[in-house]
Tab-separated table of C-alpha atoms and ligand atoms in Angstrom:
chain	number	residue	atom	x	y	z
A	1	MET	CA	13.941	-28.553	4.552
A	2	GLU	CA	13.784	-27.905	8.270
A	3	LEU	CA	15.136	-24.604	9.483
A	4	THR	CA	17.756	-25.460	12.022
A	5	THR	CA	19.432	-22.067	12.091
A	6	GLU	CA	18.199	-18.494	11.970
A	7	ILE	CA	17.457	-16.992	8.584
A	8	LYS	CA	20.466	-15.169	7.096
A	9	ILE	CA	20.015	-11.439	6.668
A	10	ARG	CA	21.889	-9.106	4.324
A	11	LYS	CA	20.826	-5.690	5.555
A	12	ALA	CA	20.126	-2.669	3.375
A	13	SER	CA	22.962	-0.141	3.679
A	14	HIS	CA	20.442	2.623	4.301
A	15	SER	CA	16.725	2.618	5.037
A	16	ARG	CA	14.200	4.291	2.716
A	17	LEU	CA	11.806	4.719	5.634
A	18	HIS	CA	12.242	8.519	5.845
A	19	GLU	CA	11.068	8.840	2.207
A	20	ILE	CA	7.571	7.660	3.136
A	21	ASP	CA	4.774	10.012	4.153
A	22	PHE	CA	2.780	7.744	6.444
A	23	LYS	CA	-0.071	10.254	6.591
A	24	HIS	CA	-0.685	9.913	2.851
A	25	LEU	CA	-0.001	6.285	2.025
A	26	GLN	CA	-1.176	4.893	-1.302
A	27	PHE	CA	-2.180	1.229	-1.492
A	28	GLY	CA	0.419	-0.885	-3.285
A	29	LYS	CA	2.925	1.888	-3.990
A	30	HIS	CA	5.469	1.675	-1.164
A	31	PHE	CA	7.781	-1.228	-0.358
A	32	SER	CA	9.676	-1.898	2.852
A	33	ASP	CA	13.473	-2.166	2.946
A	34	HIS	CA	13.854	-5.953	2.730
A	35	MET	CA	12.507	-9.059	1.031
A	36	LEU	CA	12.949	-12.780	1.564
A	37	ILE	CA	14.106	-15.070	-1.219
A	38	CYS	CA	14.183	-18.868	-1.191
A	39	ASP	CA	14.925	-21.066	-4.201
A	40	PHE	CA	13.812	-24.568	-5.132
A	41	HIS	CA	16.070	-26.550	-7.461
A	42	ASP	CA	17.518	-30.056	-7.618
A	43	GLU	CA	14.257	-31.252	-6.089
A	44	GLN	CA	14.614	-29.333	-2.855
A	45	TRP	CA	14.159	-26.003	-1.147
A	46	HIS	CA	17.416	-24.297	-0.269
A	47	GLU	CA	18.255	-21.891	2.521
A	48	PRO	CA	16.138	-18.716	2.598
A	49	ILE	CA	17.889	-15.341	2.758
A	50	ILE	CA	16.635	-11.839	3.509
A	51	VAL	CA	18.124	-9.175	1.239
A	52	PRO	CA	17.449	-5.499	0.409
A	53	PHE	CA	14.272	-5.023	-1.687
A	54	ALA	CA	15.473	-4.909	-5.305
A	55	ASN	CA	14.579	-5.829	-8.869
A	56	LEU	CA	15.001	-9.414	-9.987
A	57	SER	CA	17.170	-10.487	-12.867
A	58	LEU	CA	15.493	-13.292	-14.834
A	59	SER	CA	15.892	-14.875	-18.250
A	60	PRO	CA	13.145	-13.993	-20.744
A	61	ALA	CA	12.632	-17.765	-21.018
A	62	THR	CA	11.664	-18.003	-17.325
A	63	LEU	CA	8.606	-20.274	-17.351
A	64	ALA	CA	6.512	-18.042	-15.079
A	65	PHE	CA	6.313	-15.446	-17.867
A	66	HIS	CA	4.720	-17.905	-20.267
A	67	TYR	CA	2.463	-20.595	-18.840
A	68	GLY	CA	1.059	-19.113	-15.679
A	69	GLN	CA	2.733	-20.996	-12.844
A	70	THR	CA	2.453	-18.144	-10.353
A	71	VAL	CA	0.738	-18.251	-6.961
A	72	PHE	CA	0.422	-15.577	-4.288
A	73	GLU	CA	-1.018	-14.850	-0.863
A	74	GLY	CA	-2.238	-11.562	0.599
A	75	MET	CA	-2.057	-11.038	4.356
A	76	LYS	CA	-1.356	-8.364	6.944
A	77	ALA	CA	0.713	-7.528	10.030
A	78	PHE	CA	-0.633	-5.045	12.583
A	79	ARG	CA	0.761	-2.676	15.163
A	80	MET	CA	-0.966	-3.451	18.465
A	81	PHE	CA	-2.254	-1.055	21.053
A	82	ASP	CA	0.738	-1.764	23.328
A	83	GLY	CA	3.356	-1.411	20.592
A	84	ARG	CA	3.782	-5.129	19.885
A	85	VAL	CA	3.351	-6.466	16.363
A	86	ASN	CA	1.257	-9.369	15.134
A	87	ILE	CA	0.728	-11.283	11.919
A	88	PHE	CA	-2.881	-12.300	11.325
A	89	ARG	CA	-3.802	-15.988	10.826
A	90	MET	CA	-0.537	-17.257	9.329
A	91	ASP	CA	-1.636	-20.895	9.516
A	92	LYS	CA	-4.781	-20.429	7.517
A	93	HIS	CA	-2.968	-18.392	4.875
A	94	TYR	CA	-0.264	-21.050	4.711
A	95	ASP	CA	-2.793	-23.846	4.181
A	96	ARG	CA	-4.373	-21.981	1.279
A	97	PHE	CA	-0.955	-21.148	-0.188
A	98	ALA	CA	-0.085	-24.858	-0.128
A	99	ARG	CA	-3.404	-25.778	-1.792
A	100	SER	CA	-2.877	-23.170	-4.519
A	101	LEU	CA	0.684	-24.366	-5.207
A	102	GLU	CA	-0.421	-27.967	-5.370
A	103	ARG	CA	-3.200	-27.144	-7.855
A	104	MET	CA	-0.667	-25.403	-10.104
A	105	SER	CA	1.783	-28.357	-9.898
A	106	MET	CA	4.322	-26.120	-8.167
A	107	ALA	CA	6.754	-26.960	-5.359
A	108	VAL	CA	5.038	-26.401	-1.999
A	109	VAL	CA	6.976	-24.072	0.312
A	110	PRO	CA	7.627	-25.816	3.657
A	111	LYS	CA	5.522	-24.361	6.464
A	112	GLU	CA	8.625	-23.664	8.538
A	113	ILE	CA	10.143	-21.430	5.843
A	114	PHE	CA	6.833	-19.605	5.324
A	115	MET	CA	6.242	-18.937	9.026
A	116	GLU	CA	9.818	-18.177	10.083
A	117	GLY	CA	10.363	-16.144	6.923
A	118	LEU	CA	7.340	-13.941	7.612
A	119	LYS	CA	8.182	-13.475	11.280
A	120	THR	CA	11.831	-12.614	10.645
A	121	LEU	CA	11.006	-10.226	7.805
A	122	VAL	CA	8.220	-8.444	9.682
A	123	ASP	CA	10.396	-8.107	12.770
A	124	LEU	CA	13.278	-6.683	10.712
A	125	ASP	CA	11.073	-4.081	8.990
A	126	LYS	CA	8.692	-3.445	11.884
A	127	GLU	CA	9.322	0.319	11.724
A	128	TRP	CA	7.449	0.151	8.419
A	129	ILE	CA	4.191	-0.835	10.113
A	130	PRO	CA	2.017	2.276	10.153
A	131	GLN	CA	0.928	3.495	13.605
A	132	GLU	CA	-2.279	5.064	12.311
A	133	ALA	CA	-5.566	3.313	13.112
A	134	ASP	CA	-6.671	0.685	10.565
A	135	CYS	CA	-3.399	0.894	8.636
A	136	ALA	CA	-1.236	-2.205	8.303
A	137	LEU	CA	1.813	-3.806	6.772
A	138	TYR	CA	0.614	-5.801	3.774
A	139	LEU	CA	2.514	-9.074	3.292
A	140	ARG	CA	2.874	-10.589	-0.157
A	141	PRO	CA	4.338	-14.116	-0.239
A	142	PHE	CA	4.437	-15.595	-3.747
A	143	VAL	CA	6.059	-18.310	-5.832
A	144	ILE	CA	7.037	-18.206	-9.498
A	145	ALA	CA	8.323	-20.912	-11.839
A	146	THR	CA	11.950	-20.030	-12.573
A	147	GLU	CA	13.248	-22.731	-14.898
A	148	ASN	CA	14.663	-21.307	-18.138
A	149	ALA	CA	12.909	-23.320	-20.801
A	150	PHE	CA	10.333	-22.212	-23.294
A	151	GLY	CA	8.806	-25.587	-24.043
A	152	VAL	CA	5.446	-26.141	-22.367
A	153	LYS	CA	6.317	-28.064	-19.230
A	154	VAL	CA	6.025	-28.149	-15.473
A	155	SER	CA	8.913	-26.076	-14.122
A	156	SER	CA	11.583	-27.894	-12.154
A	157	ASP	CA	12.757	-24.685	-10.429
A	158	TYR	CA	10.845	-22.185	-8.293
A	159	ARG	CA	11.489	-18.994	-6.366
A	160	PHE	CA	9.586	-18.092	-3.202
A	161	ILE	CA	9.624	-14.379	-2.370
A	162	ILE	CA	8.029	-12.337	0.390
A	163	PHE	CA	7.970	-8.567	0.285
A	164	THR	CA	6.015	-6.229	2.521
A	165	ALA	CA	4.343	-2.876	2.044
A	166	PRO	CA	2.806	-0.288	4.382
A	167	VAL	CA	-0.828	0.286	3.374
A	168	PRO	CA	-3.408	2.866	4.412
A	169	SER	CA	-6.758	1.949	5.905
A	170	VAL	CA	-8.910	1.010	2.945
A	171	TYR	CA	-12.216	2.671	3.724
A	172	SER	CA	-14.363	1.480	0.915
A	173	ARG	CA	-17.163	3.843	0.019
A	174	PRO	CA	-20.310	1.811	-0.755
A	175	ILE	CA	-19.833	0.257	-4.197
A	176	LYS	CA	-22.052	-0.571	-7.168
A	177	VAL	CA	-21.797	-4.125	-8.482
A	178	LYS	CA	-23.151	-5.822	-11.575
A	179	VAL	CA	-24.202	-9.467	-11.684
A	180	GLU	CA	-22.170	-11.072	-14.489
A	181	THR	CA	-24.106	-13.575	-16.601
A	182	GLU	CA	-21.914	-13.835	-19.679
A	183	TYR	CA	-18.258	-14.114	-18.626
A	184	ILE	CA	-17.020	-16.428	-15.871
A	185	ARG	CA	-14.286	-16.290	-13.227
A	186	ALA	CA	-14.137	-19.937	-12.215
A	187	ALA	CA	-15.623	-23.244	-13.315
A	188	LYS	CA	-16.066	-26.544	-11.519
A	189	GLY	CA	-12.845	-28.477	-11.792
A	190	GLY	CA	-10.900	-25.282	-12.545
A	191	THR	CA	-8.561	-23.129	-10.464
A	192	GLY	CA	-11.030	-20.720	-8.806
A	193	PHE	CA	-10.072	-21.765	-5.268
A	194	ALA	CA	-6.385	-21.050	-5.907
A	195	LYS	CA	-4.720	-17.632	-5.761
A	196	CYS	CA	-2.982	-18.157	-9.106
A	197	GLY	CA	-2.195	-15.287	-11.454
A	198	GLY	CA	-4.382	-16.330	-14.373
A	199	ASN	CA	-7.617	-16.081	-12.384
A	200	TYR	CA	-7.066	-12.353	-11.995
A	201	GLY	CA	-5.808	-11.646	-15.512
A	202	GLY	CA	-8.881	-13.368	-16.917
A	203	ALA	CA	-11.254	-11.290	-14.779
A	204	PHE	CA	-9.912	-7.884	-15.871
A	205	TYR	CA	-11.682	-7.662	-19.224
A	206	PRO	CA	-15.276	-8.282	-18.051
A	207	THR	CA	-14.589	-6.045	-15.039
A	208	GLN	CA	-13.482	-3.242	-17.359
A	209	LEU	CA	-16.710	-3.636	-19.348
A	210	ALA	CA	-18.734	-3.252	-16.142
A	211	ARG	CA	-16.677	-0.171	-15.188
A	212	GLN	CA	-17.539	1.432	-18.519
A	213	GLN	CA	-21.191	0.951	-17.545
A	214	GLY	CA	-20.631	2.724	-14.221
A	215	TYR	CA	-20.145	-0.249	-11.867
A	216	ASP	CA	-17.193	-0.753	-9.529
A	217	GLN	CA	-17.109	-4.529	-9.490
A	218	LEU	CA	-18.719	-7.692	-10.789
A	219	LEU	CA	-20.775	-10.155	-8.840
A	220	TRP	CA	-19.694	-13.474	-10.353
A	221	THR	CA	-22.194	-16.296	-10.877
A	222	ASP	CA	-21.721	-20.030	-11.408
A	223	ALA	CA	-20.201	-20.914	-14.768
A	224	ALA	CA	-22.714	-23.611	-15.733
A	225	HIS	CA	-26.030	-21.731	-15.431
A	226	HIS	CA	-25.321	-18.215	-14.077
A	227	ARG	CA	-27.943	-18.922	-11.436
A	228	PHE	CA	-25.997	-18.756	-8.180
A	229	ILE	CA	-23.925	-15.957	-6.666
A	230	GLU	CA	-20.256	-16.771	-6.113
A	231	GLU	CA	-17.942	-13.834	-5.314
A	232	SER	CA	-17.555	-10.115	-5.884
A	233	GLY	CA	-14.333	-9.152	-7.640
A	234	MET	CA	-11.496	-10.394	-5.428
A	235	MET	CA	-13.697	-10.623	-2.361
A	236	ASN	CA	-16.111	-13.101	-0.860
A	237	VAL	CA	-19.607	-11.729	-0.539
A	238	MET	CA	-22.162	-11.686	2.280
A	239	PHE	CA	-25.823	-10.680	2.424
A	240	VAL	CA	-27.935	-9.875	5.460
A	241	ILE	CA	-31.403	-11.194	4.610
A	242	GLY	CA	-33.904	-10.846	7.442
A	243	ASP	CA	-31.896	-11.684	10.551
A	244	THR	CA	-29.438	-14.019	8.818
A	245	ILE	CA	-26.038	-13.605	7.165
A	246	VAL	CA	-26.150	-15.605	3.953
A	247	THR	CA	-22.905	-16.360	2.107
A	248	PRO	CA	-22.004	-18.890	-0.599
A	249	PRO	CA	-19.960	-21.816	0.769
A	250	SER	CA	-16.289	-22.176	-0.203
A	251	SER	CA	-15.858	-24.625	-3.073
A	252	ASP	CA	-13.602	-25.141	-6.056
A	253	THR	CA	-15.099	-21.969	-7.558
A	254	VAL	CA	-15.479	-19.860	-4.400
A	255	LEU	CA	-12.166	-19.006	-2.764
A	256	ASP	CA	-11.854	-19.908	0.914
A	257	GLY	CA	-11.326	-16.398	2.326
A	258	VAL	CA	-9.616	-15.861	5.660
A	259	THR	CA	-11.614	-12.664	6.243
A	260	LYS	CA	-14.867	-14.462	5.522
A	261	ASP	CA	-14.009	-17.232	7.961
A	262	SER	CA	-12.999	-14.690	10.628
A	263	LEU	CA	-16.131	-12.554	10.269
A	264	LEU	CA	-18.438	-15.594	10.297
A	265	THR	CA	-16.751	-16.835	13.463
A	266	LEU	CA	-17.276	-13.446	15.133
A	267	ALA	CA	-20.878	-13.252	13.900
A	268	THR	CA	-21.659	-16.692	15.342
A	269	ASP	CA	-20.086	-15.654	18.653
A	270	LEU	CA	-22.250	-12.554	18.732
A	271	GLU	CA	-25.233	-14.881	18.223
A	272	PHE	CA	-26.118	-13.713	14.771
A	273	LYS	CA	-27.550	-16.363	12.484
A	274	VAL	CA	-25.132	-17.490	9.780
A	275	ASP	CA	-26.167	-19.557	6.782
A	276	GLU	CA	-23.420	-20.714	4.393
A	277	ARG	CA	-25.398	-21.941	1.438
A	278	PRO	CA	-25.898	-21.331	-2.275
A	279	LEU	CA	-27.837	-18.129	-2.985
A	280	SER	CA	-29.642	-17.896	-6.303
A	281	LEU	CA	-30.257	-14.742	-8.317
A	282	ASP	CA	-34.000	-15.420	-8.036
A	283	GLU	CA	-33.798	-15.475	-4.267
A	284	LEU	CA	-31.707	-12.314	-4.235
A	285	GLU	CA	-34.145	-10.503	-6.509
A	286	ASN	CA	-37.079	-11.636	-4.342
A	287	ALA	CA	-35.304	-10.392	-1.239
A	288	PHE	CA	-35.100	-6.946	-2.866
A	289	ARG	CA	-38.758	-7.018	-3.925
A	290	GLU	CA	-39.820	-8.035	-0.406
A	291	ASN	CA	-37.438	-5.543	1.222
A	292	SER	CA	-35.974	-8.346	3.326
A	293	ILE	CA	-32.395	-7.699	2.214
A	294	ILE	CA	-30.734	-5.299	4.615
A	295	GLU	CA	-27.051	-5.393	3.732
A	296	ALA	CA	-24.662	-6.725	1.116
A	297	PHE	CA	-20.874	-6.469	1.365
A	298	GLY	CA	-17.641	-7.869	0.021
A	299	VAL	CA	-15.075	-9.228	2.498
A	300	GLY	CA	-11.325	-9.618	1.993
A	301	THR	CA	-7.917	-8.813	3.469
A	302	ALA	CA	-7.412	-5.462	1.713
A	303	ALA	CA	-10.556	-3.569	2.797
A	304	VAL	CA	-11.919	-6.101	5.350
A	305	VAL	CA	-15.459	-4.973	4.408
A	306	ALA	CA	-16.661	-3.221	1.246
A	307	PRO	CA	-20.332	-2.223	1.614
A	308	ILE	CA	-22.451	-2.582	-1.521
A	309	ARG	CA	-25.078	0.063	-2.312
A	310	THR	CA	-26.389	-1.143	-5.672
A	311	ILE	CA	-26.684	-4.550	-7.336
A	312	ASN	CA	-27.542	-4.781	-11.018
A	313	ILE	CA	-29.434	-7.998	-11.802
A	314	ASN	CA	-30.268	-8.570	-15.481
A	315	ASN	CA	-30.172	-4.839	-16.296
A	316	THR	CA	-32.173	-3.673	-13.272
A	317	ASP	CA	-30.479	-1.717	-10.490
A	318	PHE	CA	-31.562	-2.755	-6.992
A	319	HIS	CA	-30.576	-0.454	-4.151
A	320	LEU	CA	-29.650	-1.305	-0.601
A	321	PRO	CA	-30.511	0.802	2.431
A	322	GLU	CA	-27.894	3.467	3.228
A	323	HIS	CA	-24.798	2.112	4.948
A	324	SER	CA	-24.449	3.183	8.591
A	325	HIS	CA	-22.486	2.383	11.729
A	326	GLU	CA	-25.462	0.338	12.889
A	327	ASN	CA	-24.768	-2.153	10.119
A	328	LEU	CA	-23.668	-5.639	11.019
A	329	SER	CA	-20.764	-5.385	8.571
A	330	HIS	CA	-19.487	-2.322	10.420
A	331	LYS	CA	-19.821	-3.990	13.835
A	332	LEU	CA	-18.012	-7.126	12.672
A	333	LYS	CA	-15.194	-5.084	11.136
A	334	GLN	CA	-14.790	-3.062	14.353
A	335	ARG	CA	-14.618	-6.209	16.430
A	336	LEU	CA	-12.002	-7.746	14.159
A	337	GLU	CA	-9.897	-4.561	14.337
A	338	ARG	CA	-10.109	-4.586	18.128
A	339	ILE	CA	-8.853	-8.177	18.263
A	340	ARG	CA	-5.997	-7.427	15.893
A	341	THR	CA	-4.872	-4.389	17.868
A	342	GLY	CA	-5.104	-6.290	21.149
A	343	GLN	CA	-7.957	-4.180	22.559
A	344	GLU	CA	-10.109	-7.265	22.778
A	345	GLU	CA	-9.115	-10.789	23.754
A	346	ASP	CA	-7.906	-13.005	20.911
A	347	LEU	CA	-9.997	-16.066	21.788
A	348	TYR	CA	-9.042	-17.974	18.642
A	349	ASN	CA	-5.261	-17.497	18.549
A	350	TRP	CA	-5.489	-15.562	15.310
A	351	CYS	CA	-2.722	-13.095	16.149
A	352	HIS	CA	0.861	-14.364	15.987
A	353	VAL	CA	2.828	-11.848	18.045
A	354	VAL	CA	6.245	-11.420	16.422
B	1	PLP	C1	-7.951	-13.298	-1.828
B	1	PLP	C2	-9.336	-13.495	-2.336
B	1	PLP	C3	-10.476	-13.412	-1.503
B	1	PLP	C4	-10.403	-12.970	-0.062
B	1	PLP	O1	-9.620	-13.780	0.723
B	1	PLP	P1	-9.019	-13.224	2.085
B	1	PLP	O2	-8.245	-14.367	2.615
B	1	PLP	O3	-10.155	-12.848	2.952
B	1	PLP	O4	-8.184	-12.035	1.740
B	1	PLP	C5	-11.712	-13.717	-2.043
B	1	PLP	N1	-11.851	-14.046	-3.336
B	1	PLP	C6	-10.795	-14.100	-4.179
B	1	PLP	C7	-11.020	-14.481	-5.598
B	1	PLP	C8	-9.512	-13.820	-3.707
B	1	PLP	O5	-8.471	-13.864	-4.531
């Protein structure tokens, strides 16, 4: 449907804002006052409405609970230097959301509802955007299958929801990762490129095993031969080898990250060499032996950059040089933050001012 009128709002009778200690935010624990709900039934999307954040009431037979038709996005809104508010790269997040929904045979949310819904919701709860540097309002749009039917089938009904949450700056201390060569996250022809629930549920068990061995995250490899690096946990991964940033290309097994795309664009602008190509474990191990690897880091919306200090390849720990502010990953992150807060010109129209 096309949105011809403004989105209806049923306001919360009182705000919970004063209950939040913005100096000590925990990631994922606090929710803003309102959420957007939009239902799909009778083969069409109906009018979205913004209501107070509240629990849902759903039948136990709701299909989403059983066969995995759930898709989400993760994005952020920022408080700018001059007090204005922006949502980062809505278009690119929307495109991925649509691709994920399509892959899961779910109704695709119209772009208009996604964009207007986010803007209206963020504007309504803008007091929830933390003022503190590097903090943000996390935005979680998602769709679940809502038909009540327990037979295995494609749902005919869906619910699109957006809620928002103030989050602290996620300063990742340098992490230890283990190259996974037994379990897999994504296979060719599978759902790895989609942000669908099952991808994450399936990754928990091998990740827990690595945690028991003292690692923070896995470095996933290709499902067929475990020869090529794919991603690290829920982040894309980049390596600085010599003077070049090497990162595996997006594919049906490597998720097309918005952060990755943004950082590569900035790196190219700063005249760093960027090489999006498959990176084998052999090459990575050689780079350690020759001391040509300088940095490794995960990139994603939550932390922006998560520096890696140790990589375990086939039971050997390889260590990276100490992380410092001279690192490329740090410089790229700083530049991105400056664009998002309006301290540097937004040459690419990434920031949608609300
Ligand atoms: C969300 C996600 C990323 C990072 O994507 P961003 O758009 O940068 O947040 C990378 N890999 C996986 C598996 C993800 O789910």
